[in-house]
Coordinates of C-alpha atoms in Angstrom, one line a residue:
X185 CA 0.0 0.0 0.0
X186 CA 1.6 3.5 -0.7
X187 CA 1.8 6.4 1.4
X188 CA -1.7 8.6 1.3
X189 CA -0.5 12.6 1.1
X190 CA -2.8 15.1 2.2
X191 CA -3.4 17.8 -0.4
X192 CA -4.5 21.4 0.3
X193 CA -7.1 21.5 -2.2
X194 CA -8.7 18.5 -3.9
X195 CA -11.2 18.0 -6.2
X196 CA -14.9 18.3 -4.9
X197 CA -17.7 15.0 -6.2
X198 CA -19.9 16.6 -8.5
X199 CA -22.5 14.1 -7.6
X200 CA -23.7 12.8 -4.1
X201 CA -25.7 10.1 -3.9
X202 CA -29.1 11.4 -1.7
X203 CA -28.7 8.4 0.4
X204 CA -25.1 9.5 1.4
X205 CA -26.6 12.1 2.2
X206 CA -29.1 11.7 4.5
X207 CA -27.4 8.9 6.8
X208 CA -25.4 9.7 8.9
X209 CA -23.5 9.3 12.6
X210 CA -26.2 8.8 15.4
X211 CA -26.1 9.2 19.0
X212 CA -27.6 6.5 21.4
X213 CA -27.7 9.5 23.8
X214 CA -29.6 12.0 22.1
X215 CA -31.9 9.4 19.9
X216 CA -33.4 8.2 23.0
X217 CA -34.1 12.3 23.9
X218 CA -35.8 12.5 20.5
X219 CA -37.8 9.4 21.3
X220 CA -39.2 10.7 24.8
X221 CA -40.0 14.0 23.6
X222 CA -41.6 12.2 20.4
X223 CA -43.7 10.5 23.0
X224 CA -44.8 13.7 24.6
X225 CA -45.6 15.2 21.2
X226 CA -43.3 18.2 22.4
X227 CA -43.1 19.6 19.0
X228 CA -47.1 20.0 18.4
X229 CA -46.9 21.1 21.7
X230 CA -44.6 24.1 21.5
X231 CA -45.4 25.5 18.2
X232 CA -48.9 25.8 19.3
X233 CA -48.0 27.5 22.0
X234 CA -45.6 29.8 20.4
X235 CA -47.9 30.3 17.1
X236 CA -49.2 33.6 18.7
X237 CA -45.9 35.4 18.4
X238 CA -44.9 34.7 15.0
X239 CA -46.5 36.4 11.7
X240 CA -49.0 34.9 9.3
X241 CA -47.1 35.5 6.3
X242 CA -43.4 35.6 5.3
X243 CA -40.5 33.2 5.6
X244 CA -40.9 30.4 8.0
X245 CA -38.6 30.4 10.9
X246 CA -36.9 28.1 13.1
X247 CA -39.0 25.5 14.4
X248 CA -39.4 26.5 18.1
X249 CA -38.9 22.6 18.6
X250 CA -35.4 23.0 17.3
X251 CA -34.9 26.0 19.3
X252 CA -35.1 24.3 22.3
X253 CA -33.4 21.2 21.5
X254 CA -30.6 23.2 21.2
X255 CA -31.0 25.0 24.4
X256 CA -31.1 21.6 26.3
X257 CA -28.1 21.2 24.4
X258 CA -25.8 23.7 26.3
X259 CA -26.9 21.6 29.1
X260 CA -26.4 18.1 28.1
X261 CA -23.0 19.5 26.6
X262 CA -21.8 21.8 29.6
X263 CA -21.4 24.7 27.4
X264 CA -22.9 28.2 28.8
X265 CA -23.2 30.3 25.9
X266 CA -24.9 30.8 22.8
X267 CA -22.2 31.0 20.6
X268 CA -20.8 28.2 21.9
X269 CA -24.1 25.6 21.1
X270 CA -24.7 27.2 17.5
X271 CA -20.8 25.6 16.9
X272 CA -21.0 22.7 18.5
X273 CA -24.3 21.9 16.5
X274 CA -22.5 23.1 13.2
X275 CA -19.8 21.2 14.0
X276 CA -21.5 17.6 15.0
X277 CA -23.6 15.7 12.4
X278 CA -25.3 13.6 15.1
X279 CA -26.2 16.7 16.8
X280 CA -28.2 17.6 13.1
X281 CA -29.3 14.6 13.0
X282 CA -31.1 15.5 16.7
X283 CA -32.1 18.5 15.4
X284 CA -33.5 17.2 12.5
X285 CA -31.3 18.5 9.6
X286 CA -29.1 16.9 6.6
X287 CA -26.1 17.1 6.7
X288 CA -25.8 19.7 4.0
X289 CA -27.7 21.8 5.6
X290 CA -26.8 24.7 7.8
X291 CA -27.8 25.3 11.8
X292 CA -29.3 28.3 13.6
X293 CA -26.8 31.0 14.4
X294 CA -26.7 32.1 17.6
X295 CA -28.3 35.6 16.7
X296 CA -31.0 33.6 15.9
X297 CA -31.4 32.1 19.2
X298 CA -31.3 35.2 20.5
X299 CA -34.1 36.8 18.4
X300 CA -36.5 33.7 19.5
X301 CA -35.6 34.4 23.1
X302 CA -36.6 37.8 23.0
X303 CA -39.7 37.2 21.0
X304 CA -41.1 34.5 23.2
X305 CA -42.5 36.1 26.7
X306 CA -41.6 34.8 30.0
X307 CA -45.0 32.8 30.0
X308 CA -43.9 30.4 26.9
X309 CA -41.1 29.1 28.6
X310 CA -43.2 28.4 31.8
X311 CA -45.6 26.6 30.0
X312 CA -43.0 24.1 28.3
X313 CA -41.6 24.1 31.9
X314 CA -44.9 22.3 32.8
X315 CA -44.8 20.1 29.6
X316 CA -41.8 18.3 30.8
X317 CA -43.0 18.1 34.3
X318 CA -46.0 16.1 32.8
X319 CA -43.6 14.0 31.0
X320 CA -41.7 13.6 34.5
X321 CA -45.1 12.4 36.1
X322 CA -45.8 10.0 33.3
X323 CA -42.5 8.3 34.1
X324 CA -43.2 8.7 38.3
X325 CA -40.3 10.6 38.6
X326 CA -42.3 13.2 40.3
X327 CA -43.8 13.4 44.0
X328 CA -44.4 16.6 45.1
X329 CA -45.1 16.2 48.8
X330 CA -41.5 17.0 49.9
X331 CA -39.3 19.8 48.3
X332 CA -36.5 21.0 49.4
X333 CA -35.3 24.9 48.8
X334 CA -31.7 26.6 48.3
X335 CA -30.2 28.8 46.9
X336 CA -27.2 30.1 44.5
X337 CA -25.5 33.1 43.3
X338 CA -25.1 33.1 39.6
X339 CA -22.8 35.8 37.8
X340 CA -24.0 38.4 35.7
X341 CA -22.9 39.5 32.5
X342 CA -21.6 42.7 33.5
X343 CA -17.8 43.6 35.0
X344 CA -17.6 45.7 38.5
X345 CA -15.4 48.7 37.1
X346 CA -18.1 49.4 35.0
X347 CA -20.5 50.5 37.6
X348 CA -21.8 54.0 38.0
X349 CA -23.5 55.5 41.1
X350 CA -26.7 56.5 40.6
X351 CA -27.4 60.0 41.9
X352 CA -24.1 62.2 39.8
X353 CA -23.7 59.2 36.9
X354 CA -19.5 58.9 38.6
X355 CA -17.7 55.6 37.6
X356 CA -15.4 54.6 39.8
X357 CA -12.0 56.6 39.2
X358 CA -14.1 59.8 39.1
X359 CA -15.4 59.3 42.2
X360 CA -12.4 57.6 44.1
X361 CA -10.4 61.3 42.3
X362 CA -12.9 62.8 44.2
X363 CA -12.8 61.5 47.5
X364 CA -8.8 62.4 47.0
X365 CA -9.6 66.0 46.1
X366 CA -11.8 66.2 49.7
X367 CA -8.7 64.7 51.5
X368 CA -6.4 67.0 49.8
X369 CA -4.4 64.3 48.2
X370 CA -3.2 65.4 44.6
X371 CA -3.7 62.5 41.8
X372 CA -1.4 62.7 38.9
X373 CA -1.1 59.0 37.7
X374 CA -3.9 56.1 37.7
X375 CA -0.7 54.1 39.5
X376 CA -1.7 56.8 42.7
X377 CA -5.1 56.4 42.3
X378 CA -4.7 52.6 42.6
X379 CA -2.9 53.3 45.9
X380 CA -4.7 56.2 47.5
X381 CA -7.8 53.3 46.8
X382 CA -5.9 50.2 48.5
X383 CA -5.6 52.4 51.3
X384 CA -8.8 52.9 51.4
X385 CA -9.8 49.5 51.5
X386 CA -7.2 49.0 54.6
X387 CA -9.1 51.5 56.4
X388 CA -12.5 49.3 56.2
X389 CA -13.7 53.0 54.2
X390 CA -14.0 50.8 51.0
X391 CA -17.7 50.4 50.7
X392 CA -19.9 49.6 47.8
X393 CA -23.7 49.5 48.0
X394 CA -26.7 48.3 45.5
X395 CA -28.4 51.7 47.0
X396 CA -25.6 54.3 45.9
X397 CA -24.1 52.1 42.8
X398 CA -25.7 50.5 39.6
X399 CA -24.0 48.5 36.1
X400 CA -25.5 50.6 33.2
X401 CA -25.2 47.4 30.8
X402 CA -27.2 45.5 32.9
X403 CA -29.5 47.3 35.7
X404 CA -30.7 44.1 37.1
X405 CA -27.6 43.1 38.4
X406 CA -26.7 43.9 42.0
X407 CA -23.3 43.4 43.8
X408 CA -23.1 40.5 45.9
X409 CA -20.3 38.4 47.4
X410 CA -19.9 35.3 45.8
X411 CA -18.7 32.1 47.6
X412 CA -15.4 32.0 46.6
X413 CA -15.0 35.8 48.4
X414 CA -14.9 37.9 45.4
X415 CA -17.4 40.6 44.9
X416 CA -19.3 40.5 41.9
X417 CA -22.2 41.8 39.6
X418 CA -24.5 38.6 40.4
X419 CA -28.5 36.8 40.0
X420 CA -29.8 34.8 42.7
X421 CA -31.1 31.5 41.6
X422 CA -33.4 29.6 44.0
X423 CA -34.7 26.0 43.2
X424 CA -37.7 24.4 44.6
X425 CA -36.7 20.1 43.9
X426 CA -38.4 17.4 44.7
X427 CA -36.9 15.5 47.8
X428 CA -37.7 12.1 46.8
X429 CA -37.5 12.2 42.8
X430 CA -34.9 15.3 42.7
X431 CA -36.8 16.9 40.1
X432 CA -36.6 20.7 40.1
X433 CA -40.0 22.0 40.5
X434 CA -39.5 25.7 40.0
X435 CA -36.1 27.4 38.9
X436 CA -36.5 31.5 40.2
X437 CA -34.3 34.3 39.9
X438 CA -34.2 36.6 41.8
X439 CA -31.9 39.9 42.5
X440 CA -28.5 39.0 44.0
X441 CA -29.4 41.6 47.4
X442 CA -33.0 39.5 48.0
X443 CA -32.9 37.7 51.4
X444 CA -33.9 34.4 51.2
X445 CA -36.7 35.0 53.6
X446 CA -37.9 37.0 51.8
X447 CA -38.2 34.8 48.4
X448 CA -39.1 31.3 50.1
X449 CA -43.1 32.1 49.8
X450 CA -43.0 33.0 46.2
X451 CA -40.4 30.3 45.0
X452 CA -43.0 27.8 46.9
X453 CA -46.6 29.2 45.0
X454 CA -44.4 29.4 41.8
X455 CA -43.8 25.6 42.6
X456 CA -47.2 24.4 43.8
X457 CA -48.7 26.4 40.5
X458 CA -46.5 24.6 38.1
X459 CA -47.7 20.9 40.2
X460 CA -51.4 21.9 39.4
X461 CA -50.9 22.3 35.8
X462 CA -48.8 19.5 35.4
X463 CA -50.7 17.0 37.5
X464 CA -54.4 18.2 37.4
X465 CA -54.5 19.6 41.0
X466 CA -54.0 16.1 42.6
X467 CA -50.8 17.2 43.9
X468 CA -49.8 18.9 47.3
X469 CA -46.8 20.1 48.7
X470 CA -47.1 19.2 52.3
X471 CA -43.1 19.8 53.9
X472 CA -40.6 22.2 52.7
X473 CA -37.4 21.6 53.8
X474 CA -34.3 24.5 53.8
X475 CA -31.2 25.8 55.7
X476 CA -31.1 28.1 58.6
X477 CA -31.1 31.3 56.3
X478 CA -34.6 30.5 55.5
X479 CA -35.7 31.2 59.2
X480 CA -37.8 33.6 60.6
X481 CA -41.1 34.0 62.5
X482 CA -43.0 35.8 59.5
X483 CA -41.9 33.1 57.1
X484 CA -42.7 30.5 59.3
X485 CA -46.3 31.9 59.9
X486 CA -46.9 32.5 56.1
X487 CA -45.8 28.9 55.5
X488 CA -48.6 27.6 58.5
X489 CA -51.2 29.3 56.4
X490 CA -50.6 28.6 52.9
X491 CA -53.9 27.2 51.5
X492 CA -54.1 24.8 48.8
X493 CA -55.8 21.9 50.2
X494 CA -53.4 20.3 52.8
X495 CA -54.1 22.8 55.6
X496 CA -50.5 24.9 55.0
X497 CA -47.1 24.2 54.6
X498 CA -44.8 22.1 57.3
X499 CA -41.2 23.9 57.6
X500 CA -38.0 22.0 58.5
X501 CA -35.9 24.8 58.8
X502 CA -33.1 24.7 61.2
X503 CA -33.0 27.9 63.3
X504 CA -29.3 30.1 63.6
X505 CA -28.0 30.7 67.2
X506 CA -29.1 34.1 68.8
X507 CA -27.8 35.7 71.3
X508 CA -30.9 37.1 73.1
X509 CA -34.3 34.7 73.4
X510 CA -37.3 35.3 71.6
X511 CA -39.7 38.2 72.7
X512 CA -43.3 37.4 71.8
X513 CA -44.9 40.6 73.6
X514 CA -44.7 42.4 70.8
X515 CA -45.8 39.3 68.2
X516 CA -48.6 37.7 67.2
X517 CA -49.4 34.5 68.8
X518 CA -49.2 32.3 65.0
X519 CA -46.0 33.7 65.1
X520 CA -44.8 31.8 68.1
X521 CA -46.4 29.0 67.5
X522 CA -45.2 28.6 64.2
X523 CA -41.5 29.0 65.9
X524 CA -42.4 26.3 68.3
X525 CA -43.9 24.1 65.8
X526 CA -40.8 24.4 63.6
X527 CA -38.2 23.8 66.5
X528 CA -39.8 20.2 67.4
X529 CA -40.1 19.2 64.2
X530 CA -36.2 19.9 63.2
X531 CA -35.0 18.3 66.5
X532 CA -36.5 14.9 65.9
X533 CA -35.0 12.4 64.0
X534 CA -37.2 12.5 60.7
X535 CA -36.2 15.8 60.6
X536 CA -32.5 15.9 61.1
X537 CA -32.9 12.9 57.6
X538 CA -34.6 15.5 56.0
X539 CA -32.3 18.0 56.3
X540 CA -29.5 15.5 55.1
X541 CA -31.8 14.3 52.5
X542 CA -32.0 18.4 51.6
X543 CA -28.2 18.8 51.7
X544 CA -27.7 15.8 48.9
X545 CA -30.0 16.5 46.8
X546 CA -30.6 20.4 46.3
X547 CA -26.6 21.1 46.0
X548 CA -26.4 18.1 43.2
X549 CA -28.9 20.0 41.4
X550 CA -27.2 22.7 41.8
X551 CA -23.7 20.9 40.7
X552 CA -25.4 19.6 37.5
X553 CA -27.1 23.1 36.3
X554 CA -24.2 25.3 37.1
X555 CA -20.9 23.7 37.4
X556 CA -21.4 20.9 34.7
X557 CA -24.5 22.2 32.5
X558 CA -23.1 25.6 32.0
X559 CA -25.2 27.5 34.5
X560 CA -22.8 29.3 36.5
X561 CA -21.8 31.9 34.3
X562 CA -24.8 34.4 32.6
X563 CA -24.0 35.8 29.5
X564 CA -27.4 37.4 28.9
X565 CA -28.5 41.1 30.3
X566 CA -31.8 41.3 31.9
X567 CA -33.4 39.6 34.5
X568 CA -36.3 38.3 32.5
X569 CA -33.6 36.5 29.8
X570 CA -31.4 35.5 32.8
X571 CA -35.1 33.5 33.9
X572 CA -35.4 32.3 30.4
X573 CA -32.3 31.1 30.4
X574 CA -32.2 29.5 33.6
X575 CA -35.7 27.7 33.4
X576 CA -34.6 26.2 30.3
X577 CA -31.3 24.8 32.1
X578 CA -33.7 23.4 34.5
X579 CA -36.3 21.6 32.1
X580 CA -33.0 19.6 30.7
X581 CA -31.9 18.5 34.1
X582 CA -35.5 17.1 34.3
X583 CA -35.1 15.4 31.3
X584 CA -31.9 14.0 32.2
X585 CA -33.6 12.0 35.3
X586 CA -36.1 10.2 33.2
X587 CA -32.5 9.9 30.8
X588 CA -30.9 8.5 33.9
X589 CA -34.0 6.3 34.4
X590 CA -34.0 4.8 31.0
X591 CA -30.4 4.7 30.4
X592 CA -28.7 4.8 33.7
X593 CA -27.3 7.9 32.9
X594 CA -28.1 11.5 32.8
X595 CA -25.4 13.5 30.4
X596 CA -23.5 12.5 27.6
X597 CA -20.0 12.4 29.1
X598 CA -21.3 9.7 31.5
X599 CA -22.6 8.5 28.8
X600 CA -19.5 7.7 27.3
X601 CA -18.1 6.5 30.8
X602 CA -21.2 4.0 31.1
X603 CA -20.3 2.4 27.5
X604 CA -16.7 1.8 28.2
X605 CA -17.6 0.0 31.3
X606 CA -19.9 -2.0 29.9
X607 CA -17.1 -2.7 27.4
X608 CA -15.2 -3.6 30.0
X609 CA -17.4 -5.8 31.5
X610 CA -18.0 -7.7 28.5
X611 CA -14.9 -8.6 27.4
X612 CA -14.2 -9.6 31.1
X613 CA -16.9 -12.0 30.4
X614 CA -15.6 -13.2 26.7
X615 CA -12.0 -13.9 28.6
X616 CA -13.6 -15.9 30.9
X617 CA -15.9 -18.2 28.5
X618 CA -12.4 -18.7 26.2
X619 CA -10.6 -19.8 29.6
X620 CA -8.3 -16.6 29.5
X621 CA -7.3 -14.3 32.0
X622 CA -9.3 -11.1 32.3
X623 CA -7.2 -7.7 31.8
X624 CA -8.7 -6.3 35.3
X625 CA -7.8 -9.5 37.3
X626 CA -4.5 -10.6 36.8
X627 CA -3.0 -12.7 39.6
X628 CA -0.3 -10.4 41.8
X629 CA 3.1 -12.3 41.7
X630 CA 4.9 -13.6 44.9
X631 CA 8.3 -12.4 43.8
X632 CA 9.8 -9.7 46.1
X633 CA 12.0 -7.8 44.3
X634 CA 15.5 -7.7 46.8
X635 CA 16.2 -4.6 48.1
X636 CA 19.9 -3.4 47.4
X637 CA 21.8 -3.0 50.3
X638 CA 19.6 -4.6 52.8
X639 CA 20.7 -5.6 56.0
X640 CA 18.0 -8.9 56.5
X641 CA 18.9 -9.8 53.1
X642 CA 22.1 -11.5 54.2

């Protein structure tokens, strides 16, 4: 055989056979997505409901199945940007095969991912929210009774030198050159603003507030500290998930400087509302489970009296250490009593399981949708599109469990890990039948290799 040469420019077939054409490399992983939402009739489904916001004339337009296809896709794929799913659909034939194109034929850019997004309200995405949490019920993957609540910090798309205050429209060196001017220190180089500003910070008189300062690119955004102790433009996302399936009932986001008391109420009628539609109104949550940020007398009272068939909400919230003890002369009774209800029910054993059972499986979710399905990072501007965006990251990781249910696996990297075990496994089994020795379990030697210059060796 001689030696193949690659050329920089060859000759181009003038015919292709259809046939070559249309097959193509498929994906075990993303044909049994196809078939489950096939099963749903998610297609039908979505360009009914998005029918509305589209013209009655002109050029047709992406297929608002394909559109979110590829959205699950950044998921599924770990990849948190636009850009970044329009190229890897370009770029894979058995992701246009998912999709539903030839392989001669192009993919949605990303601009046009962004047009739909805009043009689609808040509400459509909700809706196919409660489409796959039908889909979820249909497999049994969802309960209801038991949710558990928590809460993230998710980073905007804006940068913290960019921010302006909001009364004189100052960025930061302006003002910090002013502050100077008042302390009658004279600023010639940025190199002295720099350090007149680290003394600042020194001095504890380094302060930024969401009150004083604002991002102009992105208004929504409100300064938070994020986890790893940097201070950053951020989006609170809180998750409502099932205890004893794991699915993610409701995905809300929030501003970044919203106390979690605050949002618990909300984040738990957003979650009931989405069970009724899905479900039919046969399901209930009953117990809501959260950390010790969650806790406070108002919240727990609100929960007590939240009406939708079960007689209110049962809290498992641990409460924080205080210094002083509770005064209840200036509180309502419900109040108290809601306190007191709360603190037996944490301190008994079903309780403290709960709260374990809370820590496992709310912070997984949270693993899968930001660190490894490309949630972390928000490259969009708006709090609206950051919910969009979000709620869509959340309606893959639903699909994923009934994924993981059918295929014993969730993603497509374990995916790949799964197959090569099962690889594994089977030629382990072949060895055996042909009376060979597996790869995996060969038999340690009793030879001791003699150690050089060792005294007990003489």
């Amino acid at each position: 055989m001689a030696l193949g040469k690659r050329r920089s420019e060859r000759q181009r077939e003038f015919w292709v056979a259809a046939n070559d054409v249309a097959s193509g490399p498929r994906h075990v992983f993303y044909e049994k997505l196809n078939a489950i939402l096939a099963e749903a009739n998610f297609d039908d489904f979505v360009e009914e409901l998005c029918e509305p916001y589209y013209a009655d004339g002109g050029r047709p337009g992406i297929p608002p199945g394909v559109y979110f296809r590829m959205m699950y896709l950044g998921y599924f794929e770990g990849i948190d940007s636009q850009r970044g799913i329009a190229w890897r659909c370009k770029d894979s034939l058995s992701i246009k095969h998912f999709l539903g194109y030839q392989q001669h034929e192009a993919t949605p850019d990303h601009s046009s991912l962004s047009r739909i997004r805009t043009r689609l309200p808040l509400e459509v995405f909700h809706e196919v929210h409660v489409c796959v949490l039908q889909l979820l019920i249909a497999h049994k993957l969802v309960d209801g009774a038991t949710v558990g609540v928590d809460a993230t910090l998710l980073e905007a798309n804006a940068a913290m030198k960019s921010i302006v205050r909001k009364d004189n429209g100052e960025d930061w060196e302006e003002y910090v050159t002013r502050l100077a001017a008042e302390d009658g220190v004279e600023i010639k180089t940025k190199a002295e603003l720099i350090r007149y500003d680290k003394q600042r910070n020194k001095q504890g008189k380094k302060k930024v507030s969401n009150d004083e300062w604002e991002s102009p690119s992105d208004p929504d955004a409100r300064i938070a500290k994020m986890k790893d102790g940097r201070t950053h433009l951020a989006y609170k996302a809180e998750h409502v998930v099932d205890l004893n399936t794991e699915a993610i009932l409701d995905a809300e986001i929030y501003h970044a400087n919203c106390a979690d008391t605050a949002t618990l109420i909300p984040s738990l009628k957003q979650a009931q509302v989405h069970l009724d539609r899905a479900s039919g109104w046969t399901r209930d949550i009953i117990k809501a489970v959260a950390d010790k940020g969650y806790h406070a007398a108002e919240t727990l009272a609100r929960c007590a009296t939240l009406g939708w068939g079960c007689g209110g909400v049962k809290t498992y919230i641990p409460e924080p250490e205080r210094k002083y003890e509770w005064n209840w002369h200036d509180r309502p009774e419900a109040q108290q009593r809601a306190v007191t209800n709360n603190r037996r029910r944490t301190q008994r054993e079903f309780g403290k399981r709960l709260q374990r059972r809370r820590s496992e499986v709310v912070e997984r979710g949270f693993a899968h949708v930001c660190e490894t399905g490309g949630g972390r990072r928000s490259w969009l501007r708006g709090i609206d599109e950051v919910r969009k965006r979000h709620l869509m990251t959340a309606m893959a990781h639903n699909l994923g469990l009934v994924l993981r249910k059918l295929l014993r696996t969730g993603k497509v990297r374990q995916f790949g890990s799964l197959c090569a075990r099962v690889f594994v496994r089977s030629c382990g089994v072949i060895c055996r039948f042909a009376g060979l020795r597996s790869i995996g379990n060969r038999p340690r030697s009793n030879f001791r290799r003699p150690i050089l210059n060792d005294p007990l060796a003489a």
